[in-house]
CSV table of C-alpha atoms in Angstrom, one decimal:
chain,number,residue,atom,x,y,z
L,1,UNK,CA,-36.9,66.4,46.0
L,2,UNK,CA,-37.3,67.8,42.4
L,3,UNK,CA,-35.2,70.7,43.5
L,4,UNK,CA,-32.6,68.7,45.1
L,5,UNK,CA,-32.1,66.2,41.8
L,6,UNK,CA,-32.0,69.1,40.0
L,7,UNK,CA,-28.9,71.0,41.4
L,8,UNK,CA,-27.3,67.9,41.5
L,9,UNK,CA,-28.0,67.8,37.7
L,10,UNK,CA,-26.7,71.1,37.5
L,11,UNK,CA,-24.1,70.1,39.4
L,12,UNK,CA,-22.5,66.9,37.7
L,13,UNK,CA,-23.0,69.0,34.2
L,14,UNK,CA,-20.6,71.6,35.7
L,15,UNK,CA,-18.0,68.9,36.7
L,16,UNK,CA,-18.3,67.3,33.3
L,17,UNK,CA,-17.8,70.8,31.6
L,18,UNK,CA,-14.8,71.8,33.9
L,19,UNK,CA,-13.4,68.1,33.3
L,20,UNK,CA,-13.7,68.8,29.4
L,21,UNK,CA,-11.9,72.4,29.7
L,22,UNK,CA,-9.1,70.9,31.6
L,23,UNK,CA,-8.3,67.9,29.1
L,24,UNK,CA,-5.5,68.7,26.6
L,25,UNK,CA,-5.0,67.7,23.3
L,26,UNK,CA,-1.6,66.7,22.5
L,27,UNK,CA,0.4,67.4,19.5
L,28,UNK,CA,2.8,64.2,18.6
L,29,UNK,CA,5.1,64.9,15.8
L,30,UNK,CA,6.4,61.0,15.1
L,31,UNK,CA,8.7,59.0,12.9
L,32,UNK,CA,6.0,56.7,10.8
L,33,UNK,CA,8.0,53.5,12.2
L,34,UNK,CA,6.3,54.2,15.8
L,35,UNK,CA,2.9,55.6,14.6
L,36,UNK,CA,0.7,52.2,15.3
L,37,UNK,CA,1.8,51.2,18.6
L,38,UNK,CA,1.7,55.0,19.6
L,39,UNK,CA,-1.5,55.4,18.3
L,40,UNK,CA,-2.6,52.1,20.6
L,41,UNK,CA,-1.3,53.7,23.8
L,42,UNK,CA,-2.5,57.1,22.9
L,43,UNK,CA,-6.2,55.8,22.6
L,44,UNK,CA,-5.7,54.4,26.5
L,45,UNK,CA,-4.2,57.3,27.3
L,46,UNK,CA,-7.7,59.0,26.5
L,47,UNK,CA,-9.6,56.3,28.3
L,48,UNK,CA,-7.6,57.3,31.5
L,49,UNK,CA,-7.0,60.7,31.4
L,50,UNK,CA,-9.0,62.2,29.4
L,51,UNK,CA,-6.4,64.2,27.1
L,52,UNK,CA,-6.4,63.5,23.7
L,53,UNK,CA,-3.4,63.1,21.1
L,54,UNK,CA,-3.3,64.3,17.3
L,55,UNK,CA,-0.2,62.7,15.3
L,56,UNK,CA,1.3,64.3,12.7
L,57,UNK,CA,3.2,61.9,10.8
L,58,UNK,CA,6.4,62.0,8.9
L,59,UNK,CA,10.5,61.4,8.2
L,60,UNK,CA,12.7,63.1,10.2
L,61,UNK,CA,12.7,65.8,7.5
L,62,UNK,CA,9.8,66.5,7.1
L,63,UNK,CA,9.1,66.8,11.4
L,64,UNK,CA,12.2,69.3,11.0
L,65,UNK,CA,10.4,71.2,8.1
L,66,UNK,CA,7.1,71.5,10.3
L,67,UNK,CA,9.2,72.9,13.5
L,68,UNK,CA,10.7,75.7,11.4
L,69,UNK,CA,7.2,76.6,10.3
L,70,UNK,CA,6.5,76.9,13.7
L,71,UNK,CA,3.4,74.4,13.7
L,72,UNK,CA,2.1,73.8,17.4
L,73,UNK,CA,4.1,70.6,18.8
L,74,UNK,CA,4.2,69.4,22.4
L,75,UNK,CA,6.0,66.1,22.1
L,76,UNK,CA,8.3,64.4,18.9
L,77,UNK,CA,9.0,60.9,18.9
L,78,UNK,CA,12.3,60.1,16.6
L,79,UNK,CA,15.0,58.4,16.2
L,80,UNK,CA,17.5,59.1,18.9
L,81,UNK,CA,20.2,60.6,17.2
L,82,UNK,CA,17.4,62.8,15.8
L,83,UNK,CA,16.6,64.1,18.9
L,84,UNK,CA,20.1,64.6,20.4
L,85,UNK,CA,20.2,67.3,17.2
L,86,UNK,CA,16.6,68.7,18.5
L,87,UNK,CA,18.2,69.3,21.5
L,88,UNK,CA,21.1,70.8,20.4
L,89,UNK,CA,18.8,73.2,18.3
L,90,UNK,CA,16.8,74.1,21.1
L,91,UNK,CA,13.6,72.4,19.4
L,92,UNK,CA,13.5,69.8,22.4
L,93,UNK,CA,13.6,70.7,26.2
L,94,UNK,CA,17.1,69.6,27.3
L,95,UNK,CA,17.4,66.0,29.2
L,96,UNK,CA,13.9,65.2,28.5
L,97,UNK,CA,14.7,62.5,26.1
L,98,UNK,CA,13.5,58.9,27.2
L,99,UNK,CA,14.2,56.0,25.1
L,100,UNK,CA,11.2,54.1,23.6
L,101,UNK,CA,12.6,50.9,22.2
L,102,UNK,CA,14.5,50.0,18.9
L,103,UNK,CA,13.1,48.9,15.3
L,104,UNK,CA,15.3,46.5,13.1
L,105,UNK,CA,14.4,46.5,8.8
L,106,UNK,CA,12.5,43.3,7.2
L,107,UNK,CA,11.8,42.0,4.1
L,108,UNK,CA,7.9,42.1,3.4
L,109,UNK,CA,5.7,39.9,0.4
L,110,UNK,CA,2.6,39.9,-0.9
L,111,UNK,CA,0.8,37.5,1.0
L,112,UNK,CA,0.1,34.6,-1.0
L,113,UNK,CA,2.8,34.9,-2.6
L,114,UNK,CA,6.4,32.9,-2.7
L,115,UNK,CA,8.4,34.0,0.1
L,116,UNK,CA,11.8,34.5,-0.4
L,117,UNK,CA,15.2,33.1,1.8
L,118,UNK,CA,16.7,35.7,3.4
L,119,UNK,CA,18.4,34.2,6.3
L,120,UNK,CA,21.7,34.7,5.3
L,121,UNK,CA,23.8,38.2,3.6
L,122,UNK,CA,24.2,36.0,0.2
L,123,UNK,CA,20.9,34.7,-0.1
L,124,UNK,CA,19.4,37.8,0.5
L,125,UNK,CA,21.5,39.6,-1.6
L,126,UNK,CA,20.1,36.7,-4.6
L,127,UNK,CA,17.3,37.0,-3.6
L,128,UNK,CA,17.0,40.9,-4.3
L,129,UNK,CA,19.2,40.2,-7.8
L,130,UNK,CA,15.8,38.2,-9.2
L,131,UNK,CA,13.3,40.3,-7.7
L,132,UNK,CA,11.0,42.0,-10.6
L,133,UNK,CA,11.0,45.3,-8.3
L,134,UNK,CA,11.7,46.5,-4.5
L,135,UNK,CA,10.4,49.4,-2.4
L,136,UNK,CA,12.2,50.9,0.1
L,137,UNK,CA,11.9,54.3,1.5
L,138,UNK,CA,13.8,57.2,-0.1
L,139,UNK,CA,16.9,58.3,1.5
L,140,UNK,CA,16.6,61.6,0.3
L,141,UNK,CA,13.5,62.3,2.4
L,142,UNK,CA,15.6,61.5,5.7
L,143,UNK,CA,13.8,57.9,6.0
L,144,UNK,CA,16.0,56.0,8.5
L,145,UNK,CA,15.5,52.7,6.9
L,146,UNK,CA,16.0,54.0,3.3
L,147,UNK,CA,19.6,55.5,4.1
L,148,UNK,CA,20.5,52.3,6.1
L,149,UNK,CA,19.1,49.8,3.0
L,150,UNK,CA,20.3,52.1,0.2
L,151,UNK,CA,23.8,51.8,2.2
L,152,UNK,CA,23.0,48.2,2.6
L,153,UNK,CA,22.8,47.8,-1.2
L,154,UNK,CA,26.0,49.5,-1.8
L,155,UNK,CA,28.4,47.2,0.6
L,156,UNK,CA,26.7,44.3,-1.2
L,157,UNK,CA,27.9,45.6,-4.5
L,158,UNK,CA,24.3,45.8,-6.1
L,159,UNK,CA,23.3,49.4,-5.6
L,160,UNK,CA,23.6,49.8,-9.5
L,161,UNK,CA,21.7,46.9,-10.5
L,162,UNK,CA,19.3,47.5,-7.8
L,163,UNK,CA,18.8,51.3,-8.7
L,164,UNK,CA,17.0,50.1,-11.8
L,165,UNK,CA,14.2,48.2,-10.3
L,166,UNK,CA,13.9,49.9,-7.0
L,167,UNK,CA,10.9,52.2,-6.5
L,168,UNK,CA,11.4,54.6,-3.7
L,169,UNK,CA,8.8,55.9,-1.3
L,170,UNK,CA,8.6,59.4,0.0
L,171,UNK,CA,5.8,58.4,2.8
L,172,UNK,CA,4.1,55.6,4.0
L,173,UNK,CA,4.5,52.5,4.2
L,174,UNK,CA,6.7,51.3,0.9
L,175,UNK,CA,4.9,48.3,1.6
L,176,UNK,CA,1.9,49.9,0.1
L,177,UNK,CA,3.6,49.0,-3.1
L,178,UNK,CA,3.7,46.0,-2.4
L,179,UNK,CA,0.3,45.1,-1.6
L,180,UNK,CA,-0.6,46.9,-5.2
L,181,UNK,CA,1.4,44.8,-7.1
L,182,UNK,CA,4.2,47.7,-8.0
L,183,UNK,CA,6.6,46.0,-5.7
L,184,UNK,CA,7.7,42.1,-5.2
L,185,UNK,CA,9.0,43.1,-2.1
L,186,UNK,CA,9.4,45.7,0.7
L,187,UNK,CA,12.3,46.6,2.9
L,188,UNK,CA,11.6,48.5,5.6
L,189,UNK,CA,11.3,48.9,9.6
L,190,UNK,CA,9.7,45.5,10.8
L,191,UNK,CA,6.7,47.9,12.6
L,192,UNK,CA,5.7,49.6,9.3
L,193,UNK,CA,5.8,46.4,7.6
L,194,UNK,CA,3.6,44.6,10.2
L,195,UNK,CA,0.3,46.9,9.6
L,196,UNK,CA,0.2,46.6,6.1
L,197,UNK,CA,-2.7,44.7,4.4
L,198,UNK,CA,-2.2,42.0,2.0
L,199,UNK,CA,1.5,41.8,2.9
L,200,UNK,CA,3.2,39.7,5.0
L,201,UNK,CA,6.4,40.0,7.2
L,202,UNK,CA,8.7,37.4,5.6
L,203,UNK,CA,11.5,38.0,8.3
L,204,UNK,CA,14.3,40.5,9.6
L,205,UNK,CA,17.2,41.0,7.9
L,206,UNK,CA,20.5,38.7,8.4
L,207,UNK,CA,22.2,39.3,11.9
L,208,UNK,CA,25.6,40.7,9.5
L,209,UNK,CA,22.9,43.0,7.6
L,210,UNK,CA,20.8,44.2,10.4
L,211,UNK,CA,20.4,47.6,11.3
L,212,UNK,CA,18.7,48.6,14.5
L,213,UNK,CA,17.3,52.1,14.7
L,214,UNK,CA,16.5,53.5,18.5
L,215,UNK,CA,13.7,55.8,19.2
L,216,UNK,CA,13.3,58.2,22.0
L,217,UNK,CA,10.3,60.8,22.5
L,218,UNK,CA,11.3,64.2,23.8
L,219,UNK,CA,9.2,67.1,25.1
L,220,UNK,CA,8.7,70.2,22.6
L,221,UNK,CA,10.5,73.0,23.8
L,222,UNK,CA,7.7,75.5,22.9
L,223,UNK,CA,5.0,72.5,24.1
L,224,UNK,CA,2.0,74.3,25.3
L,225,UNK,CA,0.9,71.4,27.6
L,226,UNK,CA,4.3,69.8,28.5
L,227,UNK,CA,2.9,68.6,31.9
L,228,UNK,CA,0.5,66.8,29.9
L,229,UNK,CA,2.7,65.8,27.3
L,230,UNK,CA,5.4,64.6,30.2
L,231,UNK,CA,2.6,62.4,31.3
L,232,UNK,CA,2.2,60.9,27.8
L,233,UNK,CA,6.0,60.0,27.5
L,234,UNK,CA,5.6,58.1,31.2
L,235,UNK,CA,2.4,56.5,30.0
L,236,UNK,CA,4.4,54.5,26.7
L,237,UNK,CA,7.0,53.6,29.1
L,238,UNK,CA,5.3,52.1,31.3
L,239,UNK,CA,5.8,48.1,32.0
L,240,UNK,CA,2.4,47.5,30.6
L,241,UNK,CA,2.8,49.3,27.5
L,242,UNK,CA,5.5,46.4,26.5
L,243,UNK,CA,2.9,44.4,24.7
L,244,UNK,CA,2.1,47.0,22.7
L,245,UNK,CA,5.1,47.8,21.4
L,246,UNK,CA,5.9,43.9,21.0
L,247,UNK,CA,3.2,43.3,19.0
L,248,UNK,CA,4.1,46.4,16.4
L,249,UNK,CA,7.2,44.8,15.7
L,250,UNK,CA,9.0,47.0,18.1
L,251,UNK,CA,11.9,45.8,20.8
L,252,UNK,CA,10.7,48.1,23.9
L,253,UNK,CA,13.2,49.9,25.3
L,254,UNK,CA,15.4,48.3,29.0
L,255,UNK,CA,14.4,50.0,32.7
């Protein structure tokens, strides 16, 4: 009896070792916009298959600064204009693009604090006019929401002004600032406004302001586990993955 419990011993720690050497860990180069609800699925992900992911984190910039250093990437998660060009530079397999959903920009506050009314262009446009400061991300960095709300600022004919008072973020969450006390207010992607502690989500932008930004995840061309990392892409767009995504602040993407 001893004997026999003690192959099978030997045998379920053989399994379990051949079951660790087959699970993968995934490198997810991602937009900061996505990183909370990805981070979600990824953890379930584990639970069911055993392979793990590891986000690097950053603007679109600074993802296409990493893939020319040739750092080990099997799937990139971006906006998806941003990955049409990775596939056009050969960065992301052809065709394997599949959208993820769409992110609109919001005004975030200190919570506590008085919220302002942005539910129209002109209030929103007074309302930034009196704010002590903002914080949005820098446009320089290739921040999606910073280039649309720096754009934003100029077709309401405040840019100027606004410069003054404005403190730009190079990562992050601007809303950071915010929740410091540096900022009044935040503008930024609804889903990287939404995590933030000690700030609240005061709303989305007016319907004639509004800009959404799609994302779509892609698998690395130089991937070393793109099975895996195929299998990852399915796994966030899957129906059940919706509530997720939802509750980020993200609009999933149609079937």
């Amino acid at each position: 009896m001893r004997k026999t419990l003690g192959f099978a011993s030997v045998l379920l720690v053989a399994l379990a070792a051949s079951s660790a050497a087959r699970a993968a860990e995934l490198n997810l180069f991602t937009a900061g916009a996505m990183q909370e609800a990805e981070k979600e699925l990824a953890a379930e992900f584990a639970r069911e298959t055993g392979n793990t992911v590891k986000f690097t984190v950053g603007t679109v910039g600074q993802i296409q600064a990493k893939l020319k250093e040739g750092a080990p990437v099997d799937i990139i998660v971006v906006s998806t204009p941003a990955l049409q060009q990775l596939e056009m530079s050969g960065d992301v397999k052809a065709l394997s693009g599949i959208a993820l959903g769409r992110i609109g920009i919001g005004v975030g506050a200190k919570d506590g604090a008085p919220v302002p009314d942005i539910s129209t262009s002109a209030k929103f446009r007074d309302a930034m006019l009196k704010a002590k400061a903002v914080t949005y991300m820098d446009p320089a960095v290739g921040a999606s929401s910073g280039i649309a709300t720096a754009k934003i600022m100029k077709d309401l004919g405040i840019d100027e002004e606004m410069a003054k008072k404005t403190k730009l973020a190079q990562a992050g969450y601007s809303a950071d600032k915010v929740a410091s006390g540096e900022a009044q207010y935040a503008i930024q992607n609804m889903s990287e406004i939404v995590p933030v502690k000690g700030v609240r989500l005061v709303g989305p932008l007016p319907a004639d302001l509004q800009v959404f930004t799609p994302y779509s995840a892609g698998i690395a061309s130089k991937s070393a586990n793109p099975n895996e990392a195929a299998d990852f892409v399915r796994f966030m767009r899957r129906e059940s993955a919706d509530r997720v995504w939802t509750g980020a602040g993200i609009e999933p993407a149609g079937r």
